[in-house]
Tab-separated table of C-alpha atoms in Angstrom:
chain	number	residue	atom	x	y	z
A	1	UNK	CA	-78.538	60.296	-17.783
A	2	UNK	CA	-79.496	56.470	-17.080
A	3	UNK	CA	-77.744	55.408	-19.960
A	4	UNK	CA	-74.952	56.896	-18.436
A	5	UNK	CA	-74.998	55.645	-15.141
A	6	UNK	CA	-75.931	52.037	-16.548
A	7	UNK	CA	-72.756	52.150	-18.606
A	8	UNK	CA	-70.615	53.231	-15.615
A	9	UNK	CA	-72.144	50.041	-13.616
A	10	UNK	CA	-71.137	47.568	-16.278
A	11	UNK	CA	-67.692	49.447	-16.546
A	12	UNK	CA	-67.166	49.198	-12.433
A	13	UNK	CA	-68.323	45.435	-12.199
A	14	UNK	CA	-66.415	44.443	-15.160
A	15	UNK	CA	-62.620	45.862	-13.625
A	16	UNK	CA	-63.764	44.448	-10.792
A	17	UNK	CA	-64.369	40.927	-12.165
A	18	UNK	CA	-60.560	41.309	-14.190
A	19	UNK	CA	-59.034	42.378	-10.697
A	20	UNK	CA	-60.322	39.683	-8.730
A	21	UNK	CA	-59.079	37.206	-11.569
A	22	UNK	CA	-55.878	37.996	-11.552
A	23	UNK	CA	-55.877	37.856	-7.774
A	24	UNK	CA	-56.856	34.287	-8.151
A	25	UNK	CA	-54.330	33.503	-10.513
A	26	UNK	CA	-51.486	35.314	-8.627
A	27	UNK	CA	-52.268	32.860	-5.446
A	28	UNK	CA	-52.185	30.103	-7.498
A	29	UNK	CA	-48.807	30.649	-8.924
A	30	UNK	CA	-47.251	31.469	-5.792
A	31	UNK	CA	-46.495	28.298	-4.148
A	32	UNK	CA	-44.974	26.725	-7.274
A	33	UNK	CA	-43.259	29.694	-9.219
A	34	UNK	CA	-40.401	31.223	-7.245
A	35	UNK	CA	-38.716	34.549	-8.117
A	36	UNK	CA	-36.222	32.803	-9.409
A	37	UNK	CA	-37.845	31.007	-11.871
A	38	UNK	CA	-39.151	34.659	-12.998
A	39	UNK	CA	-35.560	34.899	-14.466
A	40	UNK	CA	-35.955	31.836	-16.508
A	41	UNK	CA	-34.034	29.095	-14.324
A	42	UNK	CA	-35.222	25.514	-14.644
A	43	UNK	CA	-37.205	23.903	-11.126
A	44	UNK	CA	-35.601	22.244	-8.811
A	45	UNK	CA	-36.815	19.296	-7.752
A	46	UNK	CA	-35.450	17.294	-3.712
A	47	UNK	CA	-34.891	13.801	-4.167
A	48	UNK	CA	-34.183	11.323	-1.431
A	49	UNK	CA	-31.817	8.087	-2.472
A	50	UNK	CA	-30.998	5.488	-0.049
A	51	UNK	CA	-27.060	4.578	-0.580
A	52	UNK	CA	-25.954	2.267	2.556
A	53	UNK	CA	-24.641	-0.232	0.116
A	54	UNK	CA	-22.421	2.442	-1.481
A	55	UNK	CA	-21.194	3.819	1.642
A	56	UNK	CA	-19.903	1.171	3.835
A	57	UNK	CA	-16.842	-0.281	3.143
A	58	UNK	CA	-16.341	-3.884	1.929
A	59	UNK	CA	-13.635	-5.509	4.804
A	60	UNK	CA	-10.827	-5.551	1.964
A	61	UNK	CA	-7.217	-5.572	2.533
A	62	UNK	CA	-6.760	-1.664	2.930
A	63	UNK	CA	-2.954	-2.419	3.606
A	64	UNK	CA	-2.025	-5.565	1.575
A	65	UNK	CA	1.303	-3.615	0.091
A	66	UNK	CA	2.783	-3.605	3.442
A	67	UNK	CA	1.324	-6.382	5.147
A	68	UNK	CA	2.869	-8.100	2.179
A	69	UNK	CA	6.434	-7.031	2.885
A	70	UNK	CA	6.421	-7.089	6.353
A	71	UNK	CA	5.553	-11.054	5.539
A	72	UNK	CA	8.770	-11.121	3.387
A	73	UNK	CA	10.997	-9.309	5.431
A	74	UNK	CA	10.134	-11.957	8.316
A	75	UNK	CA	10.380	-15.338	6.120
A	76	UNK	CA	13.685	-15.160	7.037
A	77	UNK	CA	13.083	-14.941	10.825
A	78	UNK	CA	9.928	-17.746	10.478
A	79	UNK	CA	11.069	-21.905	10.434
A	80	UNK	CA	8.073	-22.406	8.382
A	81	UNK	CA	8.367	-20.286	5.911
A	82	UNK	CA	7.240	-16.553	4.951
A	83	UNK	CA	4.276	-15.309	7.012
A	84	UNK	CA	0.502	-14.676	6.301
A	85	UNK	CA	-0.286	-11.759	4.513
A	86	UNK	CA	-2.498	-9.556	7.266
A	87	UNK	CA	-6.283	-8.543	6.325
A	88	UNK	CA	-8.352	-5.721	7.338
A	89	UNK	CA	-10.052	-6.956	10.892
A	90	UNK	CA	-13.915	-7.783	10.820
A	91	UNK	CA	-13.994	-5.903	14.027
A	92	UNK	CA	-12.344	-2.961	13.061
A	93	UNK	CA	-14.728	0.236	13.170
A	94	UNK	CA	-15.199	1.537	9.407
A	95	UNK	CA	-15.620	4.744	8.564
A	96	UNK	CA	-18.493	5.573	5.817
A	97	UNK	CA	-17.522	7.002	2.302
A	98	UNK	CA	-20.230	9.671	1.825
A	99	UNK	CA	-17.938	12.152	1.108
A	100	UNK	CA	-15.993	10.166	-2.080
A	101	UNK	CA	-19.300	9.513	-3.318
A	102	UNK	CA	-20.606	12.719	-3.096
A	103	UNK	CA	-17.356	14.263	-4.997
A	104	UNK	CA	-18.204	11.749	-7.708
A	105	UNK	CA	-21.697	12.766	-7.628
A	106	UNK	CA	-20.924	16.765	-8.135
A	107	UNK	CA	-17.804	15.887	-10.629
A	108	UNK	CA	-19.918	13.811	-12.861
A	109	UNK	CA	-23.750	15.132	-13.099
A	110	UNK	CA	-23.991	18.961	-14.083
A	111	UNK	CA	-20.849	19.413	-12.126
A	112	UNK	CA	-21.077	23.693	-12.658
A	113	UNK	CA	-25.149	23.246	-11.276
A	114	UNK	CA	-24.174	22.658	-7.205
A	115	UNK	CA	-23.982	25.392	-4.953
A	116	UNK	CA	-20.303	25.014	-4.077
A	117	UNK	CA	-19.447	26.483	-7.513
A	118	UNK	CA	-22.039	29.027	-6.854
A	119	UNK	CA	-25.530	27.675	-8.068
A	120	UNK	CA	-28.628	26.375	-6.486
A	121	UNK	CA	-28.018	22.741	-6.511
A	122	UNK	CA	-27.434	21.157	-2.878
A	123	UNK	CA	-26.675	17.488	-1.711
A	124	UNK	CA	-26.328	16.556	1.509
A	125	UNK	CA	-25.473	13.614	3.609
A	126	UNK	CA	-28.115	11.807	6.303
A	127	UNK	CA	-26.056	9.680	8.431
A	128	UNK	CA	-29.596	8.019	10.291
A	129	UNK	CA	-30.801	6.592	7.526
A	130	UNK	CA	-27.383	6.537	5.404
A	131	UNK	CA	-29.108	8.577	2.706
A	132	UNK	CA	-28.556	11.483	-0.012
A	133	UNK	CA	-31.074	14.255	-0.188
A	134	UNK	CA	-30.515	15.671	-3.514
A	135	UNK	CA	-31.843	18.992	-4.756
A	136	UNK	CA	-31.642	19.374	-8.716
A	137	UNK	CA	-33.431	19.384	-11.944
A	138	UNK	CA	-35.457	16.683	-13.242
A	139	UNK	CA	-32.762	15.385	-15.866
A	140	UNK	CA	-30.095	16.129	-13.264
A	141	UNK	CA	-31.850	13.317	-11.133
A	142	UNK	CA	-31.938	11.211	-13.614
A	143	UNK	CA	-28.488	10.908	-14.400
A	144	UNK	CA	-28.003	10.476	-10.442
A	145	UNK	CA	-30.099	7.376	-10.597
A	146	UNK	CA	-28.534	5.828	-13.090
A	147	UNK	CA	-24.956	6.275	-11.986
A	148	UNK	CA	-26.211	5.275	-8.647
A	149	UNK	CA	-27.540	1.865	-10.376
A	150	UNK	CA	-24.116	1.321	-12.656
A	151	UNK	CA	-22.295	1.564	-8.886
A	152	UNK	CA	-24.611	-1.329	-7.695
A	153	UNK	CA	-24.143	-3.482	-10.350
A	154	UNK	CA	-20.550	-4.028	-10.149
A	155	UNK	CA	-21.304	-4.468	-6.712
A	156	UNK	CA	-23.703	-7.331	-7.891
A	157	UNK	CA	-20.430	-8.999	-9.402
A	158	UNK	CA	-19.393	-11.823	-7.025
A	159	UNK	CA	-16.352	-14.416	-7.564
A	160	UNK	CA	-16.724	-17.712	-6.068
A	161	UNK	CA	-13.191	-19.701	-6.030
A	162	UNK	CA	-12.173	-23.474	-5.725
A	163	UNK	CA	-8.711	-23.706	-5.204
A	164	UNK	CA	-7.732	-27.782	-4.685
A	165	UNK	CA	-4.601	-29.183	-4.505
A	166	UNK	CA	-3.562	-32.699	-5.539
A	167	UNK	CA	-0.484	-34.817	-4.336
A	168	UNK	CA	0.365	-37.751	-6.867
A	169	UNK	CA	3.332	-39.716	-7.306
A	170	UNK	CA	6.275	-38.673	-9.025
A	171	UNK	CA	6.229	-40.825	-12.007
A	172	UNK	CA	2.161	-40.637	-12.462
A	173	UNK	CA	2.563	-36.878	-12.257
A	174	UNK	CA	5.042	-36.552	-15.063
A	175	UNK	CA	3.281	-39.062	-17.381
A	176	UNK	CA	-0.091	-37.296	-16.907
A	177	UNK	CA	1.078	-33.861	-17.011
A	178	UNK	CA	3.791	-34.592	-19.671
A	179	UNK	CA	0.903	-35.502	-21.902
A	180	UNK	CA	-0.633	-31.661	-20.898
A	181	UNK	CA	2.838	-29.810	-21.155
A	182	UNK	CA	2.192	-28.837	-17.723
A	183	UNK	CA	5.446	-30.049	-16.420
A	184	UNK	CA	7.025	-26.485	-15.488
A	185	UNK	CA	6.570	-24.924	-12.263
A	186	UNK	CA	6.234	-21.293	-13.643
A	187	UNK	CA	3.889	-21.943	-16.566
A	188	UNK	CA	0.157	-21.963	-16.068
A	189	UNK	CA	-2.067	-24.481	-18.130
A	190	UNK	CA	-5.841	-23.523	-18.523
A	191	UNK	CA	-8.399	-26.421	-18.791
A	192	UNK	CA	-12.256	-26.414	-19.363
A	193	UNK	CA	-14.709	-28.530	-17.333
A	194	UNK	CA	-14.619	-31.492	-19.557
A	195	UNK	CA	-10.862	-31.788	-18.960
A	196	UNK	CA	-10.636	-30.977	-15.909
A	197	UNK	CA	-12.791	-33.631	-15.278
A	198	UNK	CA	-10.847	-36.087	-17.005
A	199	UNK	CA	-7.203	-35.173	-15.049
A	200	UNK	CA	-9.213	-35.865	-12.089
A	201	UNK	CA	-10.343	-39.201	-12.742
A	202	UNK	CA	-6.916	-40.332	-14.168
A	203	UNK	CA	-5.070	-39.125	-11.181
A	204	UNK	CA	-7.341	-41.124	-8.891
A	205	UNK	CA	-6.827	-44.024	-10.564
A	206	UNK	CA	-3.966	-44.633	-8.228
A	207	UNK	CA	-4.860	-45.035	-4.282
A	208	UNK	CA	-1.963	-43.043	-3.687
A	209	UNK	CA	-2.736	-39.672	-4.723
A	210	UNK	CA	-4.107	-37.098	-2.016
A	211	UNK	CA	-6.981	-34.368	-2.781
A	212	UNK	CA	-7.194	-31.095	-0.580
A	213	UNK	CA	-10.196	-29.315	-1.887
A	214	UNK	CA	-10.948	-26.326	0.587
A	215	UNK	CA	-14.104	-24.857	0.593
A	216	UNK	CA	-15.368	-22.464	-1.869
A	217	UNK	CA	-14.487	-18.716	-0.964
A	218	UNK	CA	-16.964	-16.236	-2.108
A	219	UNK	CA	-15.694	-12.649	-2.563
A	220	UNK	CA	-16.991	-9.577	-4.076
A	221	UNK	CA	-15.118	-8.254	-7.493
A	222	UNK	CA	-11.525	-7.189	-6.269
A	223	UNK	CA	-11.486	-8.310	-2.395
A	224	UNK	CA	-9.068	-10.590	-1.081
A	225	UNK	CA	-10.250	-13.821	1.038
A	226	UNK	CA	-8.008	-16.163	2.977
A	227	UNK	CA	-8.677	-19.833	3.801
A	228	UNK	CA	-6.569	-21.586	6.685
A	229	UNK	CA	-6.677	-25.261	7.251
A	230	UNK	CA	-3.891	-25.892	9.842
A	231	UNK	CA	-3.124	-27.584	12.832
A	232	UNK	CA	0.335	-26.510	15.053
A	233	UNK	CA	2.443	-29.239	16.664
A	234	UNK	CA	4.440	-28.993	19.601
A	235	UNK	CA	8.525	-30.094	19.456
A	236	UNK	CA	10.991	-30.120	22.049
A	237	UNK	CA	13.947	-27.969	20.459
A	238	UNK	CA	15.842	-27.208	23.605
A	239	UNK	CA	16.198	-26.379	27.107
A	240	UNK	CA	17.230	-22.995	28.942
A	241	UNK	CA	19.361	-23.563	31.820
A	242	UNK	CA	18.962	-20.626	34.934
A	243	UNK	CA	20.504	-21.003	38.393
A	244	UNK	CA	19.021	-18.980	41.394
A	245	UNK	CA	20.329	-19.312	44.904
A	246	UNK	CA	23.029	-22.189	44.442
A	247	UNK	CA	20.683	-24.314	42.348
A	248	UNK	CA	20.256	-24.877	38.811
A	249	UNK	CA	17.363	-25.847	36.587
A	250	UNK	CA	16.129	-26.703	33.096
A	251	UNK	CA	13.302	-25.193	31.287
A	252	UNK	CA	12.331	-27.229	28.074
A	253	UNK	CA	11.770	-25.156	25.139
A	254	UNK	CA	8.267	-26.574	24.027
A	255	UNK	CA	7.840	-24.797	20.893
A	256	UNK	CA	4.421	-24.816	18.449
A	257	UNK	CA	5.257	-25.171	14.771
A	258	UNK	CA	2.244	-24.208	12.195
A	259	UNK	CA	1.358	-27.278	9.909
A	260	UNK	CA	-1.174	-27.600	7.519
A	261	UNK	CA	-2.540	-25.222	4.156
A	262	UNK	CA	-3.080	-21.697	3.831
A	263	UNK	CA	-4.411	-19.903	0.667
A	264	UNK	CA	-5.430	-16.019	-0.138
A	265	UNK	CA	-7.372	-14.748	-3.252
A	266	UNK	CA	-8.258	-11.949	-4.784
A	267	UNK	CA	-10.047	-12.254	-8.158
A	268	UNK	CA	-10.711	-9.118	-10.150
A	269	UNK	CA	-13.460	-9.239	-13.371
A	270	UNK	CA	-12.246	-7.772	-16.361
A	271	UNK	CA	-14.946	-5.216	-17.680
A	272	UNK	CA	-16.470	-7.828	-20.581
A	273	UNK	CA	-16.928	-10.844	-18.001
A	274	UNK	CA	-14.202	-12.816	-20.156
A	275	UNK	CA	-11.509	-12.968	-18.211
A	276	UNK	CA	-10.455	-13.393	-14.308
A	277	UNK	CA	-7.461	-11.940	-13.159
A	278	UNK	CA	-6.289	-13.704	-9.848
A	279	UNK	CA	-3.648	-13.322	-7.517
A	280	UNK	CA	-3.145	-15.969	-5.303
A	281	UNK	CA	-0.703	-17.193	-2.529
A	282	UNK	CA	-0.414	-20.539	-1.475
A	283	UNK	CA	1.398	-22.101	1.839
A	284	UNK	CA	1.886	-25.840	2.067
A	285	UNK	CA	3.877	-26.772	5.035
A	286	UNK	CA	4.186	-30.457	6.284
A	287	UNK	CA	6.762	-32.759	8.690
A	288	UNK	CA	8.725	-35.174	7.614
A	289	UNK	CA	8.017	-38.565	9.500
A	290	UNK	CA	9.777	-39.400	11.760
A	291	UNK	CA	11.135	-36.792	14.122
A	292	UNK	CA	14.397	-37.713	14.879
A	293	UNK	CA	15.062	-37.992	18.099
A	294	UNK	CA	18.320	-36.545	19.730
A	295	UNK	CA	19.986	-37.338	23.492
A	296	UNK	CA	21.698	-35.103	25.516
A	297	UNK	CA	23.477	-35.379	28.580
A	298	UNK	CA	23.397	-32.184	31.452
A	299	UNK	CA	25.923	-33.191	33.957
A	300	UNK	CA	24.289	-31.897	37.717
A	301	UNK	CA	26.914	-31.352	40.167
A	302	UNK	CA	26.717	-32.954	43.524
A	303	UNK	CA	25.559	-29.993	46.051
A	304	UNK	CA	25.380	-29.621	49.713
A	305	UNK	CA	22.309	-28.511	51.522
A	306	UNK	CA	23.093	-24.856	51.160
A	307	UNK	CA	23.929	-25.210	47.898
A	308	UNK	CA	27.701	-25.165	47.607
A	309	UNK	CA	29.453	-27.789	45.068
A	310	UNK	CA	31.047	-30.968	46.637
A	311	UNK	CA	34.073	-31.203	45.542
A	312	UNK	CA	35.169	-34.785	43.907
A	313	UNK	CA	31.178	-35.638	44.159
A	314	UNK	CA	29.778	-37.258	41.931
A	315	UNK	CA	27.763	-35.179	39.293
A	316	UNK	CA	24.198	-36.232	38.414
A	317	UNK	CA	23.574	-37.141	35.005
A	318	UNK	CA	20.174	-35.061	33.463
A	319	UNK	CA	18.943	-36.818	30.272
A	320	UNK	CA	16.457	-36.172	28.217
A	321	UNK	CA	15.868	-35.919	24.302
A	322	UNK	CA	15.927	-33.237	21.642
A	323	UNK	CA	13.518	-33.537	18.694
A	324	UNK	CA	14.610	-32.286	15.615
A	325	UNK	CA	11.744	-31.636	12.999
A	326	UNK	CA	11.961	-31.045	9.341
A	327	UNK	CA	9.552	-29.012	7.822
A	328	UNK	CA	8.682	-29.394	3.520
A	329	UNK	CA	7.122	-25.793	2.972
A	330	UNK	CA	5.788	-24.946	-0.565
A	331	UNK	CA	4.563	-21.452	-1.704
A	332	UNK	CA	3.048	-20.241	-4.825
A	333	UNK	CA	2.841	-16.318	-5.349
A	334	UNK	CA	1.640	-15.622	-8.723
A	335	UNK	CA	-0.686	-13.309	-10.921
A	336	UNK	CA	-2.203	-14.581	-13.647
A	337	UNK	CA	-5.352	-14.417	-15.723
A	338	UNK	CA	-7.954	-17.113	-16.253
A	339	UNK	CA	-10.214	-17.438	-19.719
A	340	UNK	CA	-14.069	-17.701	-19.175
A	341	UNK	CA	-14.803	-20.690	-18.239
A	342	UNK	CA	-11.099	-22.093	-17.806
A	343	UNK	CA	-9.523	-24.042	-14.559
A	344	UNK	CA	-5.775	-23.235	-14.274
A	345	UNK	CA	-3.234	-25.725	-13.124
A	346	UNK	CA	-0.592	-24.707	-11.800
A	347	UNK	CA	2.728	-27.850	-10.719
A	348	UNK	CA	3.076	-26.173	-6.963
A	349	UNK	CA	6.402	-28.268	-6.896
A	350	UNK	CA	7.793	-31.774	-5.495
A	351	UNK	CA	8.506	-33.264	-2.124
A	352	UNK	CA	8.919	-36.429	0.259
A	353	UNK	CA	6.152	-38.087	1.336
A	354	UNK	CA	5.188	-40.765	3.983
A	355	UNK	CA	3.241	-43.522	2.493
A	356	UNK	CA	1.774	-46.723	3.828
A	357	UNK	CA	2.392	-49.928	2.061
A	358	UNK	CA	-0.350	-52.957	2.985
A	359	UNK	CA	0.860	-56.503	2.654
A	360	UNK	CA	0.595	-58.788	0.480
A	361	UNK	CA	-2.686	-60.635	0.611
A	362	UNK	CA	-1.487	-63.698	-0.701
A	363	UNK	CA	-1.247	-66.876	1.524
A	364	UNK	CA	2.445	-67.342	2.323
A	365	UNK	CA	2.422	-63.321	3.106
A	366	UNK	CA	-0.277	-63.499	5.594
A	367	UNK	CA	1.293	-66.053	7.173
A	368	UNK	CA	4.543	-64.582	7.938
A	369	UNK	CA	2.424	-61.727	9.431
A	370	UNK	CA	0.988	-64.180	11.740
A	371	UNK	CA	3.543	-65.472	12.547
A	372	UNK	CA	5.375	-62.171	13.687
A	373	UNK	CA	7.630	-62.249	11.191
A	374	UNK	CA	6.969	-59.129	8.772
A	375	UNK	CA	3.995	-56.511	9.833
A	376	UNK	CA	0.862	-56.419	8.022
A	377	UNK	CA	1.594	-52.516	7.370
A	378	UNK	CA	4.701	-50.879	6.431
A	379	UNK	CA	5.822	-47.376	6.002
A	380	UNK	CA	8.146	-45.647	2.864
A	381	UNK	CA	9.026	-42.502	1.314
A	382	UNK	CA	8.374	-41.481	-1.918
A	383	UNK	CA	8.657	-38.192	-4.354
A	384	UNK	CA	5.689	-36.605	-5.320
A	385	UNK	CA	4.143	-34.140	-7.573
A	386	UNK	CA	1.714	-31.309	-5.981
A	387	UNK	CA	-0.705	-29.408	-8.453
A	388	UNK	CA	-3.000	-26.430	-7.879
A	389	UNK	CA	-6.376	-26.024	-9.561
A	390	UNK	CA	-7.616	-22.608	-9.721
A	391	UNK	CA	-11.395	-22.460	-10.892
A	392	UNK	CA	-13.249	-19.131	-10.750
A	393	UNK	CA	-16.895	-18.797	-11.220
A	394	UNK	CA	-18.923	-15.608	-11.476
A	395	UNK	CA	-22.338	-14.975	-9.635
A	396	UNK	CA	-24.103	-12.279	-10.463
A	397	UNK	CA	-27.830	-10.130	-9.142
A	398	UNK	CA	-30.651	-11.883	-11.523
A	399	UNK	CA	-31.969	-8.614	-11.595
A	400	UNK	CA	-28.421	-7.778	-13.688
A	401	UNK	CA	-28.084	-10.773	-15.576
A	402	UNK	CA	-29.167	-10.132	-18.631
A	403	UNK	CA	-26.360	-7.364	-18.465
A	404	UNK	CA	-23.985	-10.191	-18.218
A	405	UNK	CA	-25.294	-12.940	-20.477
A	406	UNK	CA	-28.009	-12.489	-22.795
A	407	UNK	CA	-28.637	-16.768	-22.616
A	408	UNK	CA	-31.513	-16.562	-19.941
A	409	UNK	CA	-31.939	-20.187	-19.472
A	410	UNK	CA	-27.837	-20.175	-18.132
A	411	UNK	CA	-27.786	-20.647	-13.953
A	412	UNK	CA	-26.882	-17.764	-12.026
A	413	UNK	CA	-23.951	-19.297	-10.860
A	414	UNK	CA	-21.463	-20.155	-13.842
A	415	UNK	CA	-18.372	-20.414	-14.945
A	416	UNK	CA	-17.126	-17.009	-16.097
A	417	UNK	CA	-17.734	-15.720	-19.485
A	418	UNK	CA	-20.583	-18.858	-19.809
């Protein structure tokens, strides 16, 4: 009988022992094993990625189609030419682009996994912070991240462009550039540093040639950036005559006229950092020196005090003088692709210039200057040759540039394809 009741103790403590085990390990798996994953279905894991720099806009020219040909239908209308093209304002509110990058997101990492097509998957937006919380598998997040990263490094890619434009005399243009075969207007000539370099210096030889370098314009891959160095003038073009109550007057017609250099770029990278492809317009206006200068007569009849016309009086003679500007506008609209490392020069075209002319130092000159007879400085016209050089170079994230270039001793900022 003791053996019997000793046996039935051990039996009792013993399912007692396995119960309270598996109690144990039934609390333990509850937090981390949801009914779902009963069924077999991988763990989902919530991820938080920071994407501000993939959600607000870059200021690029959202409407540069029409802006475009509004600008050529009202050349015809503008004196100086065809009008700017019109860029996206600085000021203008943007408007995030969560939503295209979350389509790309669901279309290109387990796109049958997200909830909208009836699984677990979620990703939502977090306008505070401009974040993505992300709820998906392990290798699911992993894809994420490195799409995410392949976005930011084309961001990375930044174009920084030289555009410089030099005026040289007709007959030192054509010997220089008739040694390139650069003489035609529509062809485009690609140079390296070295003779780049070299044009340069030759072209400076002579004091008469005239370098407009504008400053470097630094624009992400594929946005457009505009440089104006201009100055507007003010001619006297005409008068409007109105009469009120028996009287008549003049208003002059003081009109401002643009003058100076305009230029708009937008470089886009080709995918193996070899070439450039640029489109670029150019505007180039100038006067011709000297205005000429035109008088005209308004005859002012004689009037009484309340305004009635005298008859036989004798009219009042108004004069003043018209000006009558010429404007030389040149503009270069092209496409065209530049080579890694590779200036283009493009012949913008010819025009009349003013130049200044010194006298001659000699004795007998100087003299005659003293003396009143000729003037120590003297003023001509002359043709001349205008050239654009177009230089792109590339500057890219160091933490991406091995990507780019697998020379690690190169500068960050290079020419393109160096």
């Amino acid at each position: 009988m003791r053996r019997v009741l000793v046996f039935a103790g051990l039996v009792s403590v013993g399912l007692f022992l396995c119960l309270n085990s598996q109690a144990d390990q039934g609390e333990k798996k509850a937090p981390d094993t949801p009914a779902d994953l009963s069924q077999g279905e991988p763990k989902l894991v919530t991820v938080t990625y920071s994407v501000a720099d993939l959600v607000v806009p870059i200021a690029y020219n959202l409407d540069a189609p029409k802006a475009q040909d509004e600008g050529r239908n009202n050349a015809a209308n503008d004196p100086n030419g065809a009008q700017p093209p019109k860029f996206l304002d600085v000021k203008t509110p943007y408007v995030t682009q969560e939503n295209a990058l979350i389509r790309l997101i669901c279309s290109v990492v387990a796109p049958e996994s997200w909830r909208k097509n009836g699984n677990r998957a979620t990703i939502e937006y977090f306008p505070l912070g401009m974040g993505l919380v992300v709820r998906q598998t392990k290798e699911a997040h992993e894809e994420i991240a490195a799409l995410l990263a392949g976005l930011r490094r084309l961001q990375d890619v930044q174009v920084a462009m030289e555009v410089r434009m030099v005026s040289v005399p007709e007959a030192v243009g054509e010997k220089i550039l008739g040694a390139m075969n650069a003489t035609s207007k529509d062809k485009v000539t690609y140079l390296d540093d070295s003779q780049t370099h070299a044009l340069l210096e030759a072209l400076q030889n002579d004091k008469r040639t005239e370098v407009l370098q504008t400053p470097k314009v630094t624009v992400f891959n594929g946005q457009r950036g505009s440089i104006a160095i201009i100055d507007y003038r003010f001619f006297l073009t005409g008068v409007t005559i109105h009469s009120a109550n028996g009287q008549t007057f003049v208003t002059p017609n003081n009109a401002p006229h643009e003058i100076g250099f305009r230029s708009t770029v937008c470089p886009t990278v080709s995918a193996d950092r070899q070439t450039v492809l640029v489109d670029l317009q150019v505007k180039r206006t100038t006067v011709r020196e000297p205005v000429p200068l035109i008088p005209v007569q308004i005859p002012n009849p004689q009037r009484t005090e309340d305004g009635k016309i005298v008859k036989n009086g004798e009219a009042a003679i108004f004069q003043m003088f018209f000006q009558q500007p010429q404007f030389a506008t040149q503009v270069v609209d092209q496409k065209f692709g530049i080579p890694a490392g590779k200036t283009a020069l493009i012949v913008a075209g010819k025009e009349q210039r003013q130049t200044r002319i010194d006298a001659d130092p000699g004795i007998a000159a100087q003299i005659l200057v003293w003396a009143g007879i000729l003037d120590d400085i003297t003023y001509s016209r002359e043709a001349c040759t205008n050239i654009l050089l177009v230089t792109p170079r590339i500057i890219v994230n160091d933490e991406h540039k091995e990507i780019y270039s697998n020379d690690k001793a190169r500068s960050t900022l290079r020419p393109v394809g160096n």
